[in-house]
Short mmCIF file of C-alpha atoms in Angstrom, two decimals:
data_model
loop_
_atom_site.label_atom_id
_atom_site.label_comp_id
_atom_site.label_asym_id
_atom_site.label_seq_id
_atom_site.Cartn_x
_atom_site.Cartn_y
_atom_site.Cartn_z
CA MET L 15 -99.67 40.80 -17.76
CA ASP L 16 -96.59 39.33 -19.42
CA ALA L 17 -96.03 35.60 -19.77
CA GLU L 18 -93.39 35.25 -17.05
CA THR L 19 -95.52 37.10 -14.50
CA ALA L 20 -98.61 35.10 -15.44
CA HIS L 21 -96.63 31.84 -15.28
CA ALA L 22 -95.20 32.58 -11.84
CA ALA L 23 -98.59 33.64 -10.43
CA ALA L 24 -100.32 30.66 -12.05
CA LYS L 25 -97.80 28.30 -10.47
CA ALA L 26 -98.60 29.93 -7.13
CA GLY L 27 -102.25 29.03 -7.67
CA ASP L 28 -103.81 32.18 -9.14
CA ARG L 29 -106.61 31.14 -11.51
CA ARG L 30 -106.84 34.46 -13.30
CA SER L 31 -103.15 34.32 -14.17
CA LEU L 32 -103.49 30.72 -15.28
CA ALA L 33 -106.34 31.67 -17.62
CA ARG L 34 -104.25 34.56 -18.95
CA LEU L 35 -101.22 32.32 -19.45
CA LEU L 36 -103.28 29.86 -21.48
CA THR L 37 -104.49 32.71 -23.69
CA LEU L 38 -100.91 33.82 -24.30
CA ILE L 39 -99.92 30.27 -25.23
CA GLU L 40 -102.99 29.85 -27.41
CA THR L 41 -102.17 32.97 -29.41
CA GLY L 42 -98.50 32.04 -29.68
CA GLU L 43 -97.31 34.98 -27.58
CA ALA L 44 -95.77 32.58 -25.07
CA ASN L 45 -94.45 29.06 -25.34
CA GLY L 46 -93.22 26.23 -23.21
CA VAL L 47 -89.59 26.55 -24.27
CA GLN L 48 -89.50 30.16 -23.11
CA LEU L 49 -91.21 29.30 -19.82
CA GLY L 50 -89.34 26.07 -19.21
CA PHE L 51 -91.92 23.31 -19.49
CA SER L 52 -91.49 22.10 -23.04
CA SER L 53 -90.54 18.52 -22.36
CA ARG L 54 -92.57 16.13 -20.35
CA ALA L 55 -92.52 12.46 -19.43
CA GLU L 56 -95.33 10.51 -21.08
CA ASP L 57 -96.60 9.47 -17.71
CA GLY L 58 -100.27 9.04 -18.52
CA ARG L 59 -101.34 12.34 -17.00
CA ILE L 60 -102.88 13.64 -20.22
CA LEU L 61 -106.04 11.72 -21.05
CA GLY L 62 -107.77 12.19 -24.39
CA VAL L 63 -111.53 11.65 -24.35
CA THR L 64 -112.99 11.01 -27.74
CA GLY L 65 -116.16 9.62 -29.26
CA SER L 66 -118.92 10.71 -31.60
CA PRO L 67 -121.03 13.80 -30.88
CA GLY L 68 -123.88 13.00 -28.51
CA VAL L 69 -122.44 9.90 -26.85
CA GLY L 70 -122.10 11.82 -23.60
CA LYS L 71 -118.42 12.76 -23.40
CA SER L 72 -118.96 15.97 -21.44
CA CYS L 73 -121.39 14.42 -18.95
CA LEU L 74 -119.04 11.50 -18.39
CA VAL L 75 -116.07 13.83 -17.93
CA ASP L 76 -118.14 15.74 -15.36
CA ARG L 77 -118.67 12.52 -13.39
CA LEU L 78 -114.95 11.73 -13.56
CA LEU L 79 -114.09 15.24 -12.39
CA HIS L 80 -116.23 14.82 -9.29
CA GLU L 81 -114.59 11.46 -8.51
CA TRP L 82 -111.05 12.73 -8.98
CA ALA L 83 -111.70 15.90 -7.01
CA ALA L 84 -113.20 13.86 -4.16
CA ALA L 85 -109.97 11.85 -4.13
CA GLY L 86 -108.01 15.07 -3.73
CA GLU L 87 -106.75 15.40 -7.28
CA ARG L 88 -106.56 18.69 -9.14
CA VAL L 89 -107.80 18.20 -12.66
CA ALA L 90 -107.91 20.51 -15.68
CA VAL L 91 -110.02 20.04 -18.78
CA LEU L 92 -109.37 21.41 -22.24
CA ALA L 93 -112.72 21.08 -23.99
CA ILE L 94 -112.39 21.50 -27.74
CA ASP L 95 -115.10 22.76 -30.07
CA PRO L 96 -114.72 23.61 -33.74
CA SER L 97 -114.20 27.10 -35.17
CA SER L 98 -116.15 28.05 -38.25
CA PRO L 99 -113.92 27.81 -41.32
CA VAL L 100 -115.82 30.78 -42.75
CA THR L 101 -116.00 33.36 -39.97
CA GLY L 102 -113.54 31.97 -37.43
CA GLY L 103 -116.23 32.16 -34.75
CA ALA L 104 -117.04 29.31 -32.40
CA LEU L 105 -119.78 28.31 -30.00
CA LEU L 106 -118.20 26.62 -27.01
CA GLY L 107 -120.80 24.65 -25.10
CA ASP L 108 -119.08 21.77 -23.30
CA ARG L 109 -119.11 23.66 -20.02
CA ILE L 110 -122.90 23.52 -19.84
CA ARG L 111 -122.70 19.83 -19.00
CA MET L 112 -119.79 20.13 -16.61
CA GLN L 113 -121.20 21.19 -13.26
CA ALA L 114 -117.80 20.55 -11.69
CA ALA L 115 -116.38 23.36 -13.80
CA ASP L 116 -118.31 25.99 -11.89
CA ASP L 117 -118.46 24.41 -8.47
CA LEU L 118 -115.22 22.63 -7.58
CA ASP L 119 -112.05 24.55 -6.76
CA GLU L 120 -109.90 21.53 -7.66
CA VAL L 121 -111.21 21.67 -11.21
CA TYR L 122 -110.29 24.04 -14.02
CA VAL L 123 -112.16 23.89 -17.32
CA ARG L 124 -111.13 25.82 -20.38
CA SER L 125 -113.07 25.83 -23.64
CA VAL L 126 -110.74 25.84 -26.63
CA ALA L 127 -111.76 26.60 -30.20
CA THR L 128 -109.84 24.95 -33.02
CA ARG L 129 -109.17 28.39 -34.56
CA ASN L 130 -107.11 28.17 -37.75
CA GLN L 131 -107.34 24.38 -37.66
CA PRO L 132 -111.13 24.09 -38.14
CA GLY L 133 -111.34 20.33 -38.59
CA GLY L 134 -108.49 19.36 -36.34
CA LEU L 135 -106.83 20.02 -33.03
CA PRO L 136 -105.89 23.55 -31.92
CA VAL L 137 -102.25 24.03 -32.89
CA ARG L 138 -101.11 24.99 -29.36
CA LEU L 139 -103.09 22.30 -27.57
CA ALA L 140 -100.07 20.31 -26.39
CA ALA L 141 -98.42 23.41 -24.96
CA MET L 142 -101.65 24.35 -23.15
CA ALA L 143 -101.87 20.89 -21.61
CA GLU L 144 -98.21 20.98 -20.58
CA ALA L 145 -98.70 24.42 -19.01
CA LEU L 146 -101.55 23.06 -16.88
CA LEU L 147 -99.40 20.16 -15.63
CA ASP L 148 -96.58 22.59 -14.94
CA CYS L 149 -98.94 24.80 -12.93
CA GLY L 150 -99.78 22.01 -10.53
CA TYR L 151 -102.64 20.08 -12.05
CA ASP L 152 -102.31 16.36 -11.45
CA ARG L 153 -104.13 15.46 -14.60
CA VAL L 154 -105.33 17.04 -17.83
CA VAL L 155 -108.33 15.80 -19.77
CA VAL L 156 -108.55 16.77 -23.43
CA GLU L 157 -112.08 16.39 -24.74
CA THR L 158 -112.20 16.32 -28.52
CA VAL L 159 -114.82 17.57 -30.95
CA GLY L 160 -115.98 14.07 -31.75
CA THR L 161 -115.53 14.11 -35.51
CA GLY L 162 -112.84 14.37 -38.11
CA GLN L 163 -109.10 14.07 -38.15
CA ALA L 164 -108.76 15.36 -34.61
CA GLU L 165 -109.89 12.00 -33.32
CA VAL L 166 -106.77 10.27 -34.58
CA ARG L 167 -104.52 13.25 -34.02
CA ILE L 168 -105.34 13.23 -30.31
CA VAL L 169 -102.60 10.65 -29.75
CA ALA L 170 -100.10 13.38 -30.60
CA VAL L 171 -101.13 15.16 -27.39
CA ALA L 172 -102.71 12.61 -25.07
CA ASP L 173 -100.79 9.83 -23.34
CA ARG L 174 -103.87 7.63 -23.13
CA VAL L 175 -107.20 7.65 -24.93
CA LEU L 176 -110.65 6.97 -23.49
CA LEU L 177 -113.19 6.21 -26.20
CA VAL L 178 -116.79 6.88 -25.25
CA GLU L 179 -119.39 4.88 -27.13
CA GLY L 180 -123.13 4.64 -26.76
CA PRO L 181 -125.91 2.31 -27.77
CA ALA L 182 -128.59 3.33 -30.26
CA ARG L 183 -125.95 4.33 -32.77
CA GLY L 184 -126.47 1.43 -35.13
CA ASP L 185 -124.57 -1.80 -34.61
CA SER L 186 -120.96 -2.10 -33.51
CA ILE L 187 -119.80 -2.20 -37.13
CA GLN L 188 -120.30 1.58 -37.05
CA ALA L 189 -117.81 1.83 -34.23
CA GLU L 190 -115.30 -0.33 -36.09
CA LYS L 191 -115.63 1.68 -39.27
CA ALA L 192 -114.54 4.82 -37.52
CA GLY L 193 -111.18 3.27 -36.68
CA LEU L 194 -111.26 4.81 -33.23
CA LEU L 195 -111.38 1.47 -31.49
CA GLU L 196 -107.80 0.86 -32.53
CA LEU L 197 -106.64 3.96 -30.68
CA ALA L 198 -108.51 3.45 -27.47
CA ASP L 199 -106.67 2.41 -24.32
CA ILE L 200 -110.05 1.98 -22.66
CA VAL L 201 -113.64 2.05 -23.91
CA ALA L 202 -116.61 3.30 -21.91
CA VAL L 203 -120.03 2.36 -23.25
CA ASN L 204 -122.17 5.16 -21.88
CA LYS L 205 -125.94 5.30 -21.44
CA ALA L 206 -126.02 1.93 -19.70
CA ASP L 207 -129.44 3.05 -18.53
CA LEU L 208 -130.73 2.52 -22.07
CA ASP L 209 -131.85 -0.79 -23.52
CA GLY L 210 -129.25 -2.59 -25.54
CA ALA L 211 -126.19 -1.02 -23.89
CA ASP L 212 -124.91 -4.30 -22.48
CA ARG L 213 -125.37 -6.06 -25.80
CA PHE L 214 -123.52 -3.23 -27.53
CA ALA L 215 -120.65 -3.52 -25.04
CA GLU L 216 -120.49 -7.27 -25.72
CA GLU L 217 -120.28 -6.65 -29.45
CA ILE L 218 -117.42 -4.22 -28.97
CA ARG L 219 -115.62 -6.65 -26.67
CA GLY L 220 -116.07 -9.35 -29.27
CA SER L 221 -114.61 -7.28 -32.06
CA LEU L 222 -111.70 -6.09 -29.92
CA GLU L 223 -110.77 -9.64 -28.98
CA LEU L 224 -109.96 -10.27 -32.61
CA THR L 225 -107.11 -7.76 -32.39
CA GLY L 226 -105.23 -9.55 -29.63
CA GLU L 227 -104.39 -7.26 -26.71
CA ALA L 228 -107.88 -5.90 -26.04
CA PRO L 229 -108.51 -2.74 -24.02
CA PRO L 230 -111.00 -2.89 -21.16
CA VAL L 231 -114.63 -2.17 -22.11
CA LEU L 232 -116.78 -0.80 -19.29
CA LEU L 233 -120.48 -0.06 -19.06
CA VAL L 234 -121.27 3.30 -17.48
CA SER L 235 -124.15 5.70 -17.12
CA ALA L 236 -123.13 9.32 -16.84
CA LEU L 237 -126.81 10.11 -16.26
CA GLU L 238 -127.24 7.83 -13.26
CA GLY L 239 -123.63 7.67 -12.14
CA THR L 240 -123.32 3.90 -12.39
CA GLY L 241 -119.98 2.36 -13.29
CA ILE L 242 -118.08 5.57 -12.62
CA PRO L 243 -115.90 4.40 -9.69
CA GLU L 244 -115.03 1.31 -11.73
CA LEU L 245 -114.04 3.51 -14.68
CA VAL L 246 -111.87 5.71 -12.46
CA SER L 247 -110.17 2.64 -11.09
CA ALA L 248 -109.62 1.16 -14.57
CA LEU L 249 -108.18 4.47 -15.77
CA GLY L 250 -105.73 4.32 -12.87
CA GLN L 251 -104.53 0.87 -13.88
CA LEU L 252 -103.97 1.30 -17.60
CA GLY L 253 -100.94 -0.40 -19.07
CA PRO L 254 -98.68 1.13 -21.70
CA ALA L 255 -100.44 3.07 -24.46
CA ARG L 256 -101.90 0.81 -27.12
CA VAL L 257 -100.99 3.11 -29.95
CA ALA L 258 -97.54 2.17 -31.15
CA GLN L 259 -94.89 4.75 -30.38
CA ARG L 260 -94.22 4.98 -34.10
CA ALA L 261 -97.81 5.96 -34.84
CA ARG L 262 -97.66 8.51 -32.05
CA TRP L 263 -94.52 10.08 -33.53
CA ARG L 264 -96.20 10.13 -36.91
CA GLU L 265 -99.17 12.10 -35.56
CA ARG L 266 -96.86 14.45 -33.67
CA LEU L 267 -94.82 15.09 -36.76
CA LEU L 268 -97.94 15.81 -38.80
CA SER L 269 -99.33 17.95 -36.03
CA GLU L 270 -96.15 20.03 -35.73
CA TRP L 271 -95.84 20.29 -39.50
CA GLU L 272 -99.35 21.66 -39.79
CA ALA L 273 -98.84 23.98 -36.85
CA ALA L 274 -95.67 25.33 -38.42
CA LEU L 275 -97.52 25.98 -41.65
CA LEU L 276 -100.63 27.45 -40.06
CA THR L 277 -98.70 29.82 -37.82
CA ARG L 278 -96.43 31.17 -40.57
CA GLU L 279 -96.60 34.93 -40.69
CA ASP L 280 -96.69 34.87 -44.48
CA LEU L 281 -99.56 32.37 -44.67
CA ASP L 282 -101.99 35.00 -45.91
CA GLU L 283 -99.46 36.22 -48.41
CA LEU L 284 -98.98 32.68 -49.68
CA LEU L 285 -102.72 32.25 -50.03
CA ASP L 286 -102.95 35.56 -51.87
CA ARG L 287 -100.26 34.43 -54.28
CA LEU L 288 -101.98 31.11 -54.83
CA GLU L 289 -105.24 32.90 -55.46
CA SER L 290 -103.69 35.21 -58.04
CA GLY L 291 -101.96 32.32 -59.78
CA ASP L 292 -98.55 33.74 -58.89
CA THR L 293 -97.34 30.46 -57.47
CA SER L 294 -98.47 26.87 -57.14
CA VAL L 295 -98.98 24.58 -54.18
CA SER L 296 -96.20 22.31 -55.34
CA ASP L 297 -93.79 25.26 -55.68
CA ILE L 298 -94.52 26.31 -52.11
CA VAL L 299 -94.05 22.79 -50.77
CA GLU L 300 -90.82 22.50 -52.75
CA THR L 301 -89.54 25.72 -51.17
CA PHE L 302 -90.34 24.41 -47.69
CA TYR L 303 -88.51 21.14 -48.36
CA ARG L 304 -85.41 22.92 -49.50
CA GLY L 305 -85.43 24.80 -46.24
CA GLY L 306 -86.15 28.07 -47.98
CA GLY L 307 -89.42 28.50 -46.11
CA MET I 14 -120.73 55.55 -32.44
CA GLU I 15 -122.07 58.07 -34.92
CA ASN I 16 -124.95 57.44 -37.24
CA GLY I 17 -123.80 55.90 -40.44
CA GLU I 18 -120.85 54.21 -38.80
CA ALA I 19 -123.06 51.28 -38.04
CA VAL I 20 -121.52 49.24 -40.78
CA VAL I 21 -120.12 46.33 -38.88
CA GLN I 22 -116.38 46.63 -38.96
CA LEU I 23 -115.43 43.82 -36.68
CA LYS I 24 -112.16 44.05 -34.95
CA GLY I 25 -110.96 40.77 -33.70
CA VAL I 26 -112.70 38.82 -36.40
CA ARG I 27 -110.45 36.42 -38.16
CA ARG I 28 -111.47 35.02 -41.46
CA LEU I 29 -109.39 32.31 -42.97
CA ASP I 30 -109.14 34.36 -46.11
CA ALA I 31 -108.25 37.59 -44.35
CA ALA I 32 -105.56 38.84 -42.03
CA VAL I 33 -105.19 36.75 -38.92
CA SER I 34 -106.20 38.35 -35.68
CA THR I 35 -107.43 36.94 -32.42
CA PRO I 36 -111.17 36.45 -31.89
CA LEU I 37 -112.78 37.97 -28.81
CA ARG I 38 -113.94 35.55 -26.14
CA ILE I 39 -117.46 36.28 -24.95
CA VAL I 40 -119.38 34.55 -22.15
CA ILE I 41 -123.16 34.55 -22.48
CA ALA I 42 -124.77 33.79 -19.14
CA LYS I 43 -128.21 33.24 -17.67
CA PRO I 44 -128.16 34.25 -14.00
CA GLY I 45 -130.82 33.19 -11.55
CA LEU I 46 -134.02 31.21 -11.79
CA ASP I 47 -134.96 31.89 -15.37
CA GLY I 48 -135.62 29.10 -17.80
CA HIS I 49 -135.91 31.14 -20.97
CA ASP I 50 -132.83 31.13 -23.14
CA ARG I 51 -134.07 31.55 -26.66
CA GLY I 52 -132.76 35.11 -26.77
CA ALA I 53 -129.42 34.20 -25.18
CA LYS I 54 -128.92 31.42 -27.71
CA ILE I 55 -129.70 33.72 -30.63
CA VAL I 56 -127.22 36.27 -29.32
CA ALA I 57 -124.61 33.53 -28.85
CA ARG I 58 -125.15 32.32 -32.37
CA ALA I 59 -125.01 35.85 -33.82
CA LEU I 60 -121.75 36.64 -32.04
CA ARG I 61 -120.32 33.36 -33.26
CA ASP I 62 -121.28 34.25 -36.80
CA GLY I 63 -119.60 37.60 -36.22
CA GLY I 64 -116.34 35.70 -35.77
CA HIS I 65 -116.15 35.54 -31.98
CA GLU I 66 -115.65 32.67 -29.58
CA VAL I 67 -118.78 32.38 -27.48
CA ILE I 68 -119.01 30.38 -24.28
CA TYR I 69 -122.59 29.74 -23.23
CA THR I 70 -123.07 28.86 -19.56
CA GLY I 71 -126.46 27.24 -19.73
CA LEU I 72 -129.43 28.10 -17.52
CA ARG I 73 -129.76 29.06 -13.87
CA ARG I 74 -126.24 30.06 -12.92
CA THR I 75 -125.36 31.89 -9.74
CA PRO I 76 -123.40 35.14 -9.97
CA GLU I 77 -120.45 33.30 -8.40
CA GLN I 78 -120.54 30.58 -11.06
CA ILE I 79 -120.70 33.18 -13.82
CA VAL I 80 -117.70 35.07 -12.48
CA ARG I 81 -115.80 31.80 -12.21
CA THR I 82 -116.58 31.04 -15.86
CA VAL I 83 -115.47 34.50 -16.98
CA MET I 84 -112.22 34.09 -15.06
CA ASP I 85 -111.40 30.55 -16.19
CA GLU I 86 -112.24 31.26 -19.82
CA ASP I 87 -110.26 34.53 -19.82
CA ALA I 88 -113.26 36.23 -21.41
CA ASP I 89 -113.17 39.74 -22.86
CA LEU I 90 -116.91 40.34 -22.62
CA LEU I 91 -119.82 39.05 -20.57
CA GLY I 92 -123.42 39.17 -21.73
CA LEU I 93 -126.10 38.69 -19.05
CA SER I 94 -129.60 37.70 -20.02
CA SER I 95 -132.59 37.83 -17.71
CA LEU I 96 -136.31 37.62 -18.30
CA SER I 97 -137.27 36.85 -14.73
CA GLY I 98 -137.39 40.36 -13.31
CA ALA I 99 -134.45 39.75 -10.96
CA HIS I 100 -131.98 41.71 -13.11
CA ASP I 101 -131.99 44.58 -10.61
CA PHE I 102 -130.33 42.32 -8.06
CA LEU I 103 -128.44 39.81 -10.20
CA PHE I 104 -126.72 42.10 -12.72
CA PRO I 105 -125.16 44.47 -10.17
CA ARG I 106 -124.19 41.47 -8.04
CA VAL I 107 -122.27 39.94 -10.96
CA CYS I 108 -120.58 43.30 -11.61
CA ALA I 109 -119.53 43.64 -7.98
CA LEU I 110 -118.11 40.12 -7.92
CA LEU I 111 -116.17 40.74 -11.13
CA VAL I 112 -114.55 43.81 -9.60
CA GLU I 113 -113.86 41.89 -6.41
CA ALA I 114 -112.11 39.21 -8.48
CA GLU I 115 -110.02 41.94 -10.14
CA LEU I 116 -111.66 41.26 -13.50
CA VAL I 117 -112.13 44.99 -13.99
CA ASP I 118 -111.42 45.01 -17.72
CA VAL I 119 -114.26 42.64 -18.61
CA VAL I 120 -116.96 44.47 -20.56
CA VAL I 121 -120.46 43.61 -19.34
CA PHE I 122 -123.67 44.01 -21.32
CA GLY I 123 -127.21 42.96 -20.50
CA GLY I 124 -130.34 41.92 -22.25
CA GLY I 125 -133.83 40.59 -21.73
CA ILE I 126 -136.85 42.28 -20.28
CA ILE I 127 -135.40 45.33 -18.55
CA PRO I 128 -137.93 48.12 -17.81
CA GLU I 129 -136.78 51.61 -18.74
CA ALA I 130 -136.81 52.70 -15.09
CA ASP I 131 -134.36 49.95 -14.15
CA ARG I 132 -131.72 50.89 -16.68
CA ALA I 133 -129.93 53.75 -14.95
CA PRO I 134 -128.92 51.76 -11.85
CA LEU I 135 -127.65 48.91 -14.01
CA LEU I 136 -125.51 51.24 -16.08
CA GLU I 137 -124.26 52.76 -12.87
CA ALA I 138 -123.25 49.31 -11.65
CA GLY I 139 -120.86 49.05 -14.58
CA ILE I 140 -122.98 47.55 -17.34
CA ARG I 141 -122.17 49.30 -20.60
CA ALA I 142 -125.12 48.37 -22.78
CA ILE I 143 -128.65 47.03 -22.36
CA PHE I 144 -130.34 45.36 -25.29
CA GLY I 145 -134.06 44.77 -25.25
CA PRO I 146 -136.43 42.91 -27.53
CA GLY I 147 -136.14 44.07 -31.13
CA THR I 148 -132.40 44.67 -30.99
CA THR I 149 -130.82 43.73 -34.29
CA ILE I 150 -127.89 41.43 -34.61
CA GLU I 151 -126.08 44.20 -36.47
CA GLU I 152 -126.42 46.48 -33.47
CA MET I 153 -124.99 43.84 -31.11
CA LEU I 154 -122.02 43.35 -33.41
CA ALA I 155 -121.54 47.10 -33.74
CA PHE I 156 -121.42 47.31 -29.96
CA VAL I 157 -118.80 44.56 -29.75
CA SER I 158 -116.85 46.28 -32.48
CA GLU I 159 -116.87 49.59 -30.63
CA VAL I 160 -115.83 47.85 -27.41
CA SER I 161 -112.95 46.32 -29.28
CA ALA I 162 -111.88 49.71 -30.62
CA ARG I 163 -112.12 51.30 -27.17
CA ARG I 164 -110.03 48.56 -25.61
CA ALA I 165 -107.41 48.90 -28.31
CA SER I 166 -107.10 52.62 -27.66
CA GLY I 167 -107.12 52.26 -23.88
CA GLU I 168 -110.44 54.01 -23.31
CA PRO I 169 -112.37 52.71 -20.30
CA SER I 170 -115.04 50.15 -21.10
CA GLY I 171 -114.54 47.40 -18.51
CA VAL I 172 -116.89 46.85 -15.58
CA GLY I 173 -114.47 48.33 -13.08
CA GLU I 174 -112.69 50.86 -15.24
CA GLY I 175 -115.00 53.78 -14.54
CA GLY I 176 -115.72 56.54 -17.04
CA ASP I 177 -119.21 57.32 -18.18
CA TRP I 178 -119.25 55.61 -21.57
CA THR I 179 -122.32 53.56 -22.35
CA TRP I 180 -123.57 52.25 -25.65
CA GLN I 181 -125.93 54.73 -27.26
CA GLY I 182 -127.02 52.52 -30.12
CA THR I 183 -126.26 52.76 -33.78
CA GLY I 184 -129.07 55.19 -34.39
CA ALA I 185 -130.77 52.58 -36.52
CA VAL I 186 -134.27 51.64 -35.48
#
């Protein structure tokens, strides 16, 4: 199936073609420019969901999917898990906790490995998200790995960021250290069913107030389903993105720069030459700058 | 695959220090009411270490849910694991639904506790390999490698592609 055929069929609602199209984009065999969906208004339809491993991102996303689907929205999820830097393999397990993925026709979930960007975001992620919007999904959720540079880089792809936090992860200083609070347009403190969740939420609120324009902090329990309608409603009323446009451009630039490097056909050759001492990192960078690369 | 060719020569494996190629996407699924997934998890982990992208469905999935996962994830292979004794119904049901959904090129393999007498009908339903207890990780990877080679050369290996090819093992015990 070629990209144009897959794109046309996907736009007409064929899931198999949509899945195929995403594969073609992921491997670089198709792109948004060629298929006509490369530019997009930053209208808040791409939501990044981030937070440390184990805070309950996938379970919470599952709850949100059920709410949105019940309200008649079509929602797609790109669930990212890391590829091994050694073998390139990946174990993609976010689906296990997303019942909606298997049961609701309004929902499409795709597991995405980071591939040649082991600690970051998949290089074609933005194009995959744009393809889903172009194919009729009202909203795209990008769930990140939960660690590493990808957490900051998510603002290069997502219009808004939901940070999921949980109690029993030490005090709120841990959350501040990570720097993620500064990116969040909204914070959900999950596991409200556990002791100490409300106190943890208060601590986060307190620390956010110091920064002026504070994002909303909500208590939710993905396990019990409490606070979910409130979260959906708050997500629907978010103001402009908190991350400055300049910072967003910075992450996009870095993201595109890395993608351009990682998808170079001569990347292996360059690595070979570095390994054999034939060239140096600074020589290669110099060549790129001069436009020779 | 002939004896001696069992050396795992993985097509589709991309190492960062080797030529870039695209990893295979493999769904590992547990159909039906069966709560035992130690084997499925080991297989998932082994395939991951072989350089593939493995999507594990979790326990107790219906055939319909499994087919939906295979479709949405654009998977190349599907591994079904069952220790409940219901493989004789569930595996062929998944195969039939895959064909119905026009996912004919997906290569299906099975594992778990499958009595010898039950194997022929499963292979007839379109399953290309059945791995029982004692199967080595090397054999699983050799199977995936051969599937990859067959696909590349256009030889039938998918669940709805016909032909009589089934995995005969590496010859290693």
